[in-house]
XYZ file of C-alpha atoms in Angstrom:
637
model
C 0.000 0.000 0.000
C 1.420 3.428 -0.954
C 1.888 6.146 1.652
C -1.005 8.143 0.221
C -3.341 5.138 0.285
C -2.356 4.566 3.910
C -3.327 8.180 4.582
C -6.903 7.693 3.386
C -7.273 4.435 5.315
C -5.914 5.987 8.509
C -8.050 9.093 8.084
C -11.195 6.957 7.926
C -10.239 5.101 11.120
C -9.496 8.362 12.933
C -12.817 9.879 11.933
C -14.640 6.837 13.251
C -12.747 7.167 16.538
C -13.800 10.792 16.760
C -17.486 10.022 16.275
C -17.233 7.535 19.151
C -15.414 9.620 21.751
C -14.199 13.035 20.550
C -17.494 14.883 20.735
C -18.357 13.659 24.227
C -14.846 14.495 25.455
C -15.179 18.064 24.188
C -18.576 18.611 25.751
C -17.478 17.194 29.094
C -14.347 19.356 29.112
C -16.359 22.471 28.222
C -18.917 21.853 30.959
C -16.192 21.180 33.527
C -14.364 24.351 32.508
C -17.446 26.502 32.910
C -18.051 25.040 36.363
C -14.430 25.714 37.264
C -14.748 29.429 36.552
C -18.170 29.562 38.200
C -20.185 30.293 35.077
C -23.699 29.105 34.390
C -24.583 27.903 30.859
C -25.993 31.331 29.972
C -23.680 33.565 32.018
C -21.806 35.228 29.145
C -20.899 38.333 31.137
C -19.204 36.314 33.869
C -17.087 34.470 31.282
C -16.004 37.766 29.747
C -15.163 39.328 33.100
C -13.263 36.234 34.182
C -10.933 36.262 31.188
C -10.559 40.044 31.182
C -9.399 39.997 34.807
C -7.287 36.830 34.584
C -3.556 37.564 34.845
C -2.206 34.232 33.656
C -1.836 32.567 31.249
C -1.329 35.579 29.004
C -1.668 36.102 25.281
C 0.652 38.203 23.118
C -0.826 41.488 24.304
C -2.856 42.988 27.108
C -5.302 45.871 27.064
C -2.539 48.307 27.988
C -0.475 47.271 24.951
C -3.105 47.899 22.310
C -2.754 51.660 21.838
C 0.968 51.299 21.208
C 0.401 48.413 18.812
C -2.159 50.376 16.817
C 0.236 53.314 16.518
C 3.010 51.023 15.262
C 1.052 49.389 12.417
C 1.807 51.150 9.103
C -1.198 52.851 7.565
C -1.155 50.788 4.317
C -1.470 47.595 6.373
C -4.295 49.102 8.417
C -6.174 50.147 5.283
C -5.731 46.705 3.732
C -7.150 45.082 6.867
C -10.061 47.515 7.075
C -10.884 46.895 3.418
C -10.986 43.140 3.987
C -13.207 43.577 7.043
C -15.534 45.946 5.212
C -16.172 43.330 2.530
C -17.176 40.808 5.208
C -19.505 43.324 6.864
C -21.242 43.666 3.503
C -21.538 39.892 3.144
C -18.928 39.586 0.402
C -16.655 36.559 0.673
C -13.851 36.006 -1.857
C -10.989 33.511 -1.729
C -8.211 32.304 -4.046
C -9.223 34.636 -6.879
C -12.216 32.432 -7.676
C -14.640 35.309 -7.370
C -16.972 36.167 -4.516
C -20.237 35.011 -3.062
C -22.537 37.602 -1.522
C -24.702 36.443 1.366
C -27.540 38.907 1.814
C -28.563 37.425 5.155
C -27.252 34.162 6.584
C -23.959 32.667 5.446
C -24.169 29.216 3.899
C -21.201 27.494 5.546
C -21.282 24.688 2.977
C -21.071 27.007 -0.009
C -18.404 26.746 -2.689
C -17.629 28.372 -6.005
C -17.435 25.948 -8.917
C -17.477 23.059 -6.411
C -14.007 24.071 -5.232
C -13.468 22.572 -1.786
C -10.564 24.954 -1.067
C -12.985 27.879 -1.265
C -15.208 26.258 1.386
C -12.177 25.530 3.545
C -11.142 29.195 3.445
C -14.702 30.277 4.248
C -14.632 28.109 7.370
C -11.065 28.798 8.514
C -12.266 32.230 9.705
C -9.102 34.184 9.082
C -11.447 37.115 8.506
C -12.538 36.927 12.157
C -9.117 38.397 12.956
C -9.529 41.065 10.280
C -12.892 42.103 11.728
C -11.503 42.366 15.254
C -8.372 44.290 14.272
C -10.400 46.581 11.990
C -12.341 47.608 15.090
C -9.115 48.359 16.951
C -7.780 50.383 14.000
C -10.976 52.418 13.513
C -12.924 52.283 16.767
C -16.034 51.285 14.789
C -18.036 48.716 16.723
C -19.920 47.411 13.706
C -16.919 45.207 12.972
C -17.308 43.607 16.406
C -21.028 43.156 15.891
C -20.419 41.405 12.581
C -17.748 39.182 14.143
C -19.986 38.210 17.048
C -22.937 37.457 14.761
C -20.876 35.302 12.388
C -19.291 33.407 15.263
C -22.637 32.684 16.899
C -24.172 31.632 13.587
C -21.317 29.283 12.691
C -21.458 27.510 16.066
C -25.221 27.079 15.803
C -25.061 25.685 12.259
C -21.991 23.471 12.710
C -22.356 21.221 15.772
C -19.264 19.206 16.608
C -21.074 15.911 16.039
C -21.785 16.890 12.447
C -19.561 15.986 9.516
C -19.379 19.065 7.308
C -16.579 21.408 8.413
C -15.388 18.872 11.004
C -14.192 16.168 8.604
C -10.648 17.506 8.084
C -8.469 17.823 11.222
C -6.185 20.275 9.428
C -9.109 22.628 8.800
C -10.274 22.292 12.412
C -6.765 23.295 13.528
C -6.665 26.251 11.138
C -9.997 27.480 12.495
C -8.894 27.055 16.118
C -5.657 28.957 15.442
C -7.716 31.871 14.110
C -10.312 31.613 16.877
C -7.613 31.939 19.539
C -6.565 35.284 18.089
C -10.137 36.430 17.501
C -11.022 35.536 21.105
C -8.347 37.729 22.674
C -8.815 40.563 20.187
C -12.556 40.574 20.874
C -11.989 40.193 24.610
C -9.938 43.404 24.729
C -12.614 45.315 22.810
C -15.915 43.960 24.095
C -17.738 45.911 26.769
C -21.231 46.447 25.408
C -21.684 43.876 22.645
C -23.858 40.878 23.342
C -21.235 38.205 22.756
C -22.120 34.599 23.506
C -18.898 33.864 25.354
C -20.137 30.573 26.800
C -20.760 29.121 23.345
C -17.432 30.444 22.059
C -15.241 28.910 24.773
C -17.298 25.711 24.670
C -16.871 25.350 20.914
C -13.158 26.125 21.168
C -12.872 23.333 23.712
C -14.704 20.993 21.347
C -12.220 21.938 18.613
C -9.336 21.019 20.916
C -10.968 17.723 21.874
C -11.555 16.926 18.218
C -7.863 17.484 17.471
C -6.858 15.444 20.512
C -8.707 12.474 19.004
C -7.953 12.982 15.288
C -4.377 14.257 14.997
C -3.082 13.084 11.626
C -0.154 10.950 12.775
C -0.246 9.315 9.348
C 0.457 12.692 7.712
C 3.702 13.798 9.459
C 4.165 17.030 7.550
C 2.799 20.539 8.092
C -0.606 18.969 8.859
C 0.451 17.165 12.035
C 2.731 20.007 13.130
C 0.079 22.723 12.804
C -2.608 20.540 14.381
C -0.360 19.866 17.384
C 0.462 23.565 17.569
C -3.225 24.506 17.790
C -3.875 21.803 20.396
C -0.939 22.834 22.573
C -1.702 26.540 22.306
C -5.300 26.009 23.393
C -4.165 23.887 26.351
C -1.581 26.504 27.253
C -3.996 29.461 27.118
C -7.128 27.762 28.503
C -6.000 25.508 31.376
C -9.439 25.862 32.962
C -10.797 23.787 30.074
C -7.928 21.301 30.118
C -7.820 20.325 33.816
C -5.761 17.162 33.478
C -3.508 18.917 30.912
C -4.153 16.233 28.315
C -4.461 18.759 25.476
C -1.289 20.568 26.520
C 0.756 17.423 27.111
C -0.157 15.675 23.876
C 0.116 18.830 21.812
C 3.504 19.724 23.299
C 4.972 16.227 22.913
C 3.946 15.914 19.281
C 4.817 19.482 18.365
C 8.341 19.277 19.788
C 8.864 15.956 18.030
C 7.615 17.352 14.721
C 9.782 20.468 14.994
C 12.817 18.239 15.463
C 11.791 16.007 12.539
C 10.387 18.593 10.130
C 12.566 21.673 10.651
C 15.919 20.911 9.070
C 19.199 21.985 10.703
C 19.584 24.907 8.271
C 16.082 26.149 9.175
C 14.285 24.936 6.068
C 11.056 22.963 6.250
C 11.365 19.341 5.167
C 8.634 19.502 2.512
C 10.941 21.822 0.516
C 7.953 23.970 -0.468
C 8.406 27.728 -0.173
C 4.737 28.200 0.771
C 4.646 25.559 3.495
C 7.965 26.831 4.800
C 6.478 30.323 5.124
C 3.375 28.972 6.879
C 5.321 26.843 9.360
C 7.979 29.509 9.985
C 5.348 32.116 10.795
C 3.227 29.869 13.002
C 6.214 28.562 14.967
C 7.592 32.056 15.521
C 4.195 33.074 16.953
C 3.967 29.931 19.085
C 7.487 30.357 20.465
C 6.724 33.887 21.648
C 3.525 32.966 23.474
C 5.171 29.858 24.974
C 8.035 31.925 26.374
C 5.605 34.535 27.657
C 3.987 31.769 29.708
C 7.266 30.185 30.870
C 6.777 26.997 28.857
C 10.113 25.212 28.559
C 11.300 24.826 24.958
C 14.635 23.099 24.192
C 17.222 25.646 23.069
C 18.143 23.575 20.013
C 14.565 23.657 18.723
C 14.188 27.364 19.451
C 17.350 27.956 17.444
C 15.959 26.009 14.489
C 12.830 28.137 14.572
C 15.037 31.234 14.566
C 16.876 29.916 11.508
C 13.552 29.505 9.703
C 13.269 33.285 9.599
C 16.679 33.547 7.953
C 15.622 30.971 5.351
C 12.455 32.978 4.679
C 14.614 36.072 4.207
C 16.907 34.224 1.787
C 14.019 32.881 -0.294
C 12.277 36.272 -0.428
C 12.799 38.331 -3.555
C 13.284 42.118 -3.321
C 9.528 42.752 -3.499
C 8.818 40.232 -0.713
C 7.438 37.509 -2.984
C 9.028 34.066 -3.279
C 9.526 31.522 -6.035
C 6.783 28.875 -6.114
C 9.019 25.979 -5.074
C 7.361 22.566 -4.818
C 3.639 22.690 -4.089
C 3.357 26.438 -3.513
C 0.946 29.278 -4.140
C 1.910 32.935 -4.081
C -0.140 33.438 -0.916
C -2.348 31.474 1.460
C -4.648 32.605 4.253
C -2.598 30.449 6.644
C 0.360 32.809 6.103
C -0.489 35.091 9.010
C 3.008 36.138 10.114
C 6.339 36.852 8.439
C 9.276 36.560 10.861
C 11.674 37.900 8.209
C 9.854 41.153 7.314
C 7.858 42.906 9.999
C 6.186 45.279 7.545
C 4.833 42.391 5.438
C 1.887 41.457 7.714
C -0.116 43.597 10.108
C -0.312 40.802 12.697
C 3.478 40.956 13.060
C 2.959 44.151 15.051
C 0.698 42.342 17.514
C 3.490 39.895 18.395
C 5.114 41.501 21.401
C 8.296 39.618 22.338
C 8.942 38.509 25.867
C 11.223 41.209 27.372
C 14.282 38.951 27.604
C 14.105 37.945 23.926
C 15.228 40.601 21.402
C 12.607 41.160 18.727
C 15.101 40.916 15.858
C 17.011 37.904 17.148
C 15.618 35.485 14.590
C 16.586 37.245 11.370
C 20.083 36.977 9.951
C 20.839 39.505 7.227
C 23.710 39.121 4.802
C 25.312 40.937 1.899
C 26.824 37.728 0.519
C 26.135 37.050 -3.149
C 25.511 33.329 -2.519
C 23.514 31.703 0.288
C 23.503 27.907 0.570
C 20.699 26.039 2.307
C 22.362 22.614 2.269
C 19.667 20.688 4.138
C 16.725 22.219 2.306
C 18.624 21.820 -0.961
C 18.523 25.347 -2.368
C 21.219 27.773 -3.428
C 20.132 31.405 -3.498
C 21.983 34.115 -5.409
C 21.013 37.617 -4.298
C 22.711 40.482 -6.097
C 23.019 43.140 -3.429
C 26.278 44.431 -4.889
C 24.407 46.634 -7.342
C 20.818 47.827 -7.648
C 20.083 45.064 -10.184
C 17.666 43.375 -7.750
C 18.567 39.963 -9.153
C 17.381 36.938 -7.191
C 18.040 33.378 -8.389
C 16.858 30.228 -6.608
C 18.561 26.995 -7.700
C 17.239 23.565 -6.674
C 20.187 21.366 -5.672
C 18.333 19.058 -3.279
C 16.225 15.940 -3.038
C 12.640 15.392 -4.202
C 11.501 15.888 -0.596
C 12.921 15.443 2.916
C 9.609 14.598 4.597
C 8.022 11.123 5.018
C 4.859 12.439 3.326
C 5.943 12.971 -0.299
C 2.883 14.631 -1.799
C 4.218 18.201 -1.970
C 7.467 17.340 -3.793
C 8.269 18.086 -7.455
C 10.703 16.721 -10.063
C 12.620 19.995 -10.065
C 16.241 18.968 -9.508
C 18.699 21.498 -11.022
C 15.829 23.804 -11.970
C 16.225 27.509 -11.255
C 13.993 30.559 -10.981
C 15.062 34.070 -12.003
C 13.841 37.449 -10.763
C 15.452 40.716 -11.888
C 14.608 44.369 -12.278
C 11.569 44.272 -9.972
C 9.832 41.350 -11.680
C 9.917 37.541 -12.184
C 11.413 36.415 -15.498
C 11.875 32.613 -15.367
C 9.426 30.864 -13.074
C 8.452 27.688 -11.266
C 4.898 26.598 -12.132
C 3.346 26.513 -8.641
C 0.616 24.000 -7.804
C -2.827 23.401 -9.299
C -5.716 21.483 -7.700
C -8.567 21.461 -10.238
C -11.972 19.957 -9.622
C -11.884 18.076 -12.919
C -9.136 16.146 -14.696
C -7.177 16.432 -11.467
C -4.831 13.486 -11.978
C -3.188 14.606 -15.246
C -2.934 18.219 -14.081
C -1.407 17.128 -10.788
C 1.187 14.981 -12.545
C 2.087 17.795 -14.938
C 2.759 20.339 -12.214
C 4.885 17.801 -10.310
C 6.725 16.689 -13.435
C 10.169 17.419 -14.839
C 8.934 19.220 -17.962
C 7.126 21.829 -15.841
C 10.473 23.077 -14.491
C 13.544 24.841 -15.857
C 15.697 21.749 -16.142
C 16.513 18.950 -18.612
C 14.131 16.089 -19.368
C 15.758 12.895 -20.664
C 13.746 10.667 -23.023
C 10.583 12.351 -21.743
C 10.895 10.479 -18.448
C 10.523 11.905 -14.965
C 13.480 12.425 -12.643
C 11.602 10.616 -9.855
C 8.890 7.976 -10.199
C 5.574 9.814 -9.919
C 2.704 7.599 -8.776
C -1.025 8.212 -8.503
C -2.597 10.125 -5.601
C 0.430 12.473 -5.360
C 2.694 9.639 -4.270
C 6.262 8.890 -5.375
C 8.181 5.653 -5.794
C 11.904 5.525 -6.530
C 13.560 8.916 -6.392
C 16.296 10.750 -8.227
C 19.676 11.097 -6.552
C 20.752 14.733 -6.362
C 24.169 15.950 -5.245
C 25.570 19.400 -4.638
C 29.042 19.168 -6.168
C 30.368 22.589 -5.279
C 29.747 26.296 -4.934
C 31.815 29.445 -4.813
C 31.418 33.176 -4.536
C 34.058 35.818 -5.140
C 33.630 39.461 -5.981
C 30.878 39.835 -8.570
C 30.581 36.139 -9.448
C 28.807 33.177 -7.832
C 28.772 29.595 -9.117
C 26.701 26.549 -8.156
C 27.316 23.047 -9.515
C 25.146 19.961 -8.901
C 24.113 16.678 -10.499
C 21.020 14.493 -10.742
C 20.805 10.788 -11.547
C 17.224 9.915 -12.530
C 15.549 7.063 -10.679
C 15.515 4.835 -13.779
C 19.302 5.011 -14.243
C 20.889 2.244 -12.189
C 24.215 4.074 -11.884
C 25.736 7.392 -12.883
C 27.469 5.528 -15.703
C 24.043 5.006 -17.304
C 22.790 8.613 -17.231
C 23.897 11.638 -15.191
C 22.940 15.287 -15.645
C 25.430 17.805 -14.247
C 24.620 21.515 -14.297
C 26.730 24.544 -13.430
C 25.097 27.967 -13.060
C 27.433 30.960 -12.963
C 26.105 34.419 -12.172
C 28.097 37.583 -12.875
C 26.803 40.888 -11.547
C 24.856 42.660 -12.843
C 22.439 40.222 -14.455
C 24.509 37.776 -16.527
C 23.924 34.019 -16.152
C 25.783 31.147 -17.823
C 24.199 27.682 -17.698
C 26.400 24.694 -18.541
C 24.784 21.254 -18.864
C 26.689 18.002 -19.234
C 24.686 14.831 -19.789
C 26.932 11.800 -19.554
C 26.351 8.072 -19.731
C 25.766 5.416 -22.344
C 23.583 5.143 -25.431
C 21.505 7.539 -27.479
C 18.940 9.732 -25.739
C 16.508 12.562 -26.423
C 17.439 15.601 -24.322
C 14.909 18.396 -23.802
C 15.523 21.759 -22.126
C 12.605 23.843 -20.820
C 12.719 27.537 -19.897
C 9.396 28.771 -18.475
C 8.818 32.514 -18.779
C 6.568 34.620 -16.564
C 3.054 34.467 -17.993
C 2.794 38.170 -18.858
C 5.961 38.254 -20.993
C 5.781 38.350 -24.796
C 8.426 35.910 -26.060
C 9.844 35.489 -29.559
C 12.509 33.138 -30.980
C 14.840 34.106 -33.830
C 16.459 31.958 -36.512
C 19.461 31.337 -34.263
C 17.101 29.974 -31.587
C 17.691 32.943 -29.320
C 14.708 34.105 -27.260
C 13.723 37.655 -26.391
C 11.147 38.389 -23.714
C 9.351 41.738 -23.612
C 7.231 43.200 -20.845
C 3.799 44.782 -21.322
C 5.446 48.044 -22.327
C 7.393 46.385 -25.129
C 10.755 46.639 -23.361
C 13.132 43.689 -23.752
C 13.803 42.317 -20.267
C 15.463 38.961 -20.946
C 17.475 37.199 -23.636
C 18.270 33.458 -23.725
C 20.403 31.740 -26.356
C 22.324 28.477 -26.757
C 25.942 29.530 -27.280
C 27.829 26.246 -27.426
C 26.751 22.658 -28.092
C 28.340 19.563 -29.596
C 25.243 19.027 -31.743
C 22.415 21.018 -33.273
C 19.582 21.880 -30.915
C 16.121 22.415 -32.319
C 14.140 25.220 -30.744
C 10.465 26.118 -30.454
C 8.045 28.065 -28.286
C 5.064 26.410 -26.603
C 2.243 28.151 -24.744
C -0.778 26.604 -23.048
C -0.608 23.232 -24.798
C -2.674 20.244 -23.623
C -1.399 17.469 -25.938
C 1.149 17.036 -24.511
C 0.513 19.286 -21.533
C 3.101 22.074 -21.401
C 3.213 25.811 -20.728
C 0.997 26.397 -17.688
C 1.346 28.211 -14.382
C -0.889 28.547 -11.306
C -0.248 31.306 -8.782
C -3.053 30.411 -6.378
C -3.645 26.622 -6.748
C -7.179 27.074 -8.127
C -6.742 28.854 -11.480
C -4.360 27.935 -14.280
C -2.917 30.329 -16.864
C -0.933 29.714 -20.049
C 2.700 30.729 -20.078
C 5.398 30.573 -22.742
C 8.071 27.870 -22.635
C 11.223 27.839 -24.747
C 11.908 24.202 -25.650
C 15.301 23.067 -26.947
C 15.810 19.473 -28.000
C 18.348 17.091 -29.503
C 18.735 13.344 -29.891
C 22.339 12.279 -29.598
C 24.633 9.647 -28.176
C 26.081 10.611 -24.816
C 28.081 12.456 -23.631
C 26.502 15.764 -24.640
C 27.208 19.334 -23.551
C 25.126 22.478 -24.006
C 25.725 26.018 -22.787
C 23.162 28.797 -22.560
C 23.711 32.513 -22.069
C 20.973 34.344 -20.168
C 21.076 38.133 -20.120
C 18.851 40.337 -17.973
C 18.162 43.733 -19.538
C 17.973 45.822 -16.394
C 16.355 49.267 -16.134
C 18.833 52.077 -15.695
C 18.744 53.868 -12.375
C 19.680 57.168 -13.994
C 19.268 58.469 -17.489
C 17.214 56.523 -19.994
C 17.293 53.184 -21.735
C 18.277 49.769 -20.478
C 21.476 48.446 -19.003
C 22.540 45.153 -20.609
C 24.386 42.739 -18.391
C 28.095 42.323 -19.159
């Protein structure tokens, strides 16, 4: 049985266990907690007063902190938050660029757009609860609190914990609880007059924790299990009255610490090797570490240091505009990305994270002016040109398919690279796409070798892609060397595809040399035995207009008609054919997805030859960078 098949079998067993005992555990714990604080089932005011006067445990902020926090949040971030909250007040819900649904009266918590389950998940994660609460703090307008309270009450009434819809995915339950914890304390520090049903809120939060206690996805030891354990531990830590025997805290802490040790690599990268999941986990762990320290929860120094390194990895992967390459299964953004430990001004919630006095706020982030940054455990080499104002950022994949036991977020992207220069992406990774129809072929394409800026041999994948996002035998990838001196950085690595028994059969070795400002040389050596078809793919950003000349050189122009990139083969020991492909379905090639739910055509330069090995090809890539003074463009030299 494959690992993915085991997941579905285990998930079914866990759900059955929950129906038997999870719901009753949650209700018993909620009732016991209310008795412990002396509240009757309808005594909402007493619950509010109890938590407002309670000194410990403490959240990230107290009432006395809020004025200073509000003053520190930059106005653009405030306005963005207020705009999001205003849409919710008006009943407008939009997620993942799929469009919006407008609920004139009651929200339908089972609604989707185009049957997209991700849209329903986002609707029920309740990230916008936080936006409503903070919008009140930023504006003083109480209508945001009224809307938050009404939505919260309505959701609890329509989604009992013994139901199936919106309780069937432990990961989604954890995401909702993580947001509810923040919404609870934000609302608590604002509520004086609103009729908030505090009894139902704390009771439902307890039922969420009990559900996670019974259904943690041990069979899915990636970001799922880590974030579920994080939500469980944080609830137990902040609501001990509703966790009297500390079962939520103990189990959550034990699993979370184990998963941090297993999933966070020594260099600070996340083991799924996905830039999006790294950003999610890095942000959530940085938040968790602060609140744990605030409440004197012991965390091993070695694990705290790994969490600190995650911020430095986020900084390395971030391009000058704050975006990142879509490495592995990644979208450009996700509503689980609530914090950014590398850039405080990237997220408004960063300003609500007040560090414990003994921990410097900037301790986690390591800045560097080095041209080359190696992430040896995560398997990425990052070239950041900070010598000039070229704003060049190159991410090179020199690592394994995945470093996590759950393989579903890995891609066949060994030796691929992504290029950003002059304030925009030029060569891209494809991202991830989860369609409602024809999912299998689309999923395999986005995971496949031809969807990345690397070499495909005989049309075969680097690693053995199986159904249900699984993987069999994997490619062997090695970092052979790297160097950086003055204005030049070089990275050299090799990949042996899974179907080659030894390197003597087939081995692809690639060297990428960057010279500031904006000149890249790519040298590919394919060695081994026999005759093979070798295919190079260069995927351009979707908005670029690309043309190929008679010499097979490619020019890419932006929307203003300015040439921004030139690619040409400059040396081969055989004639390469060249062609451009865009949005093709037979075979599938030339697609990108920035948000996991919509797919767009993009242009791919394809170079191909069939020859006996060994074979060498060299490509010259030139970024045409905008001048900082005067007019015209500055070609790389």
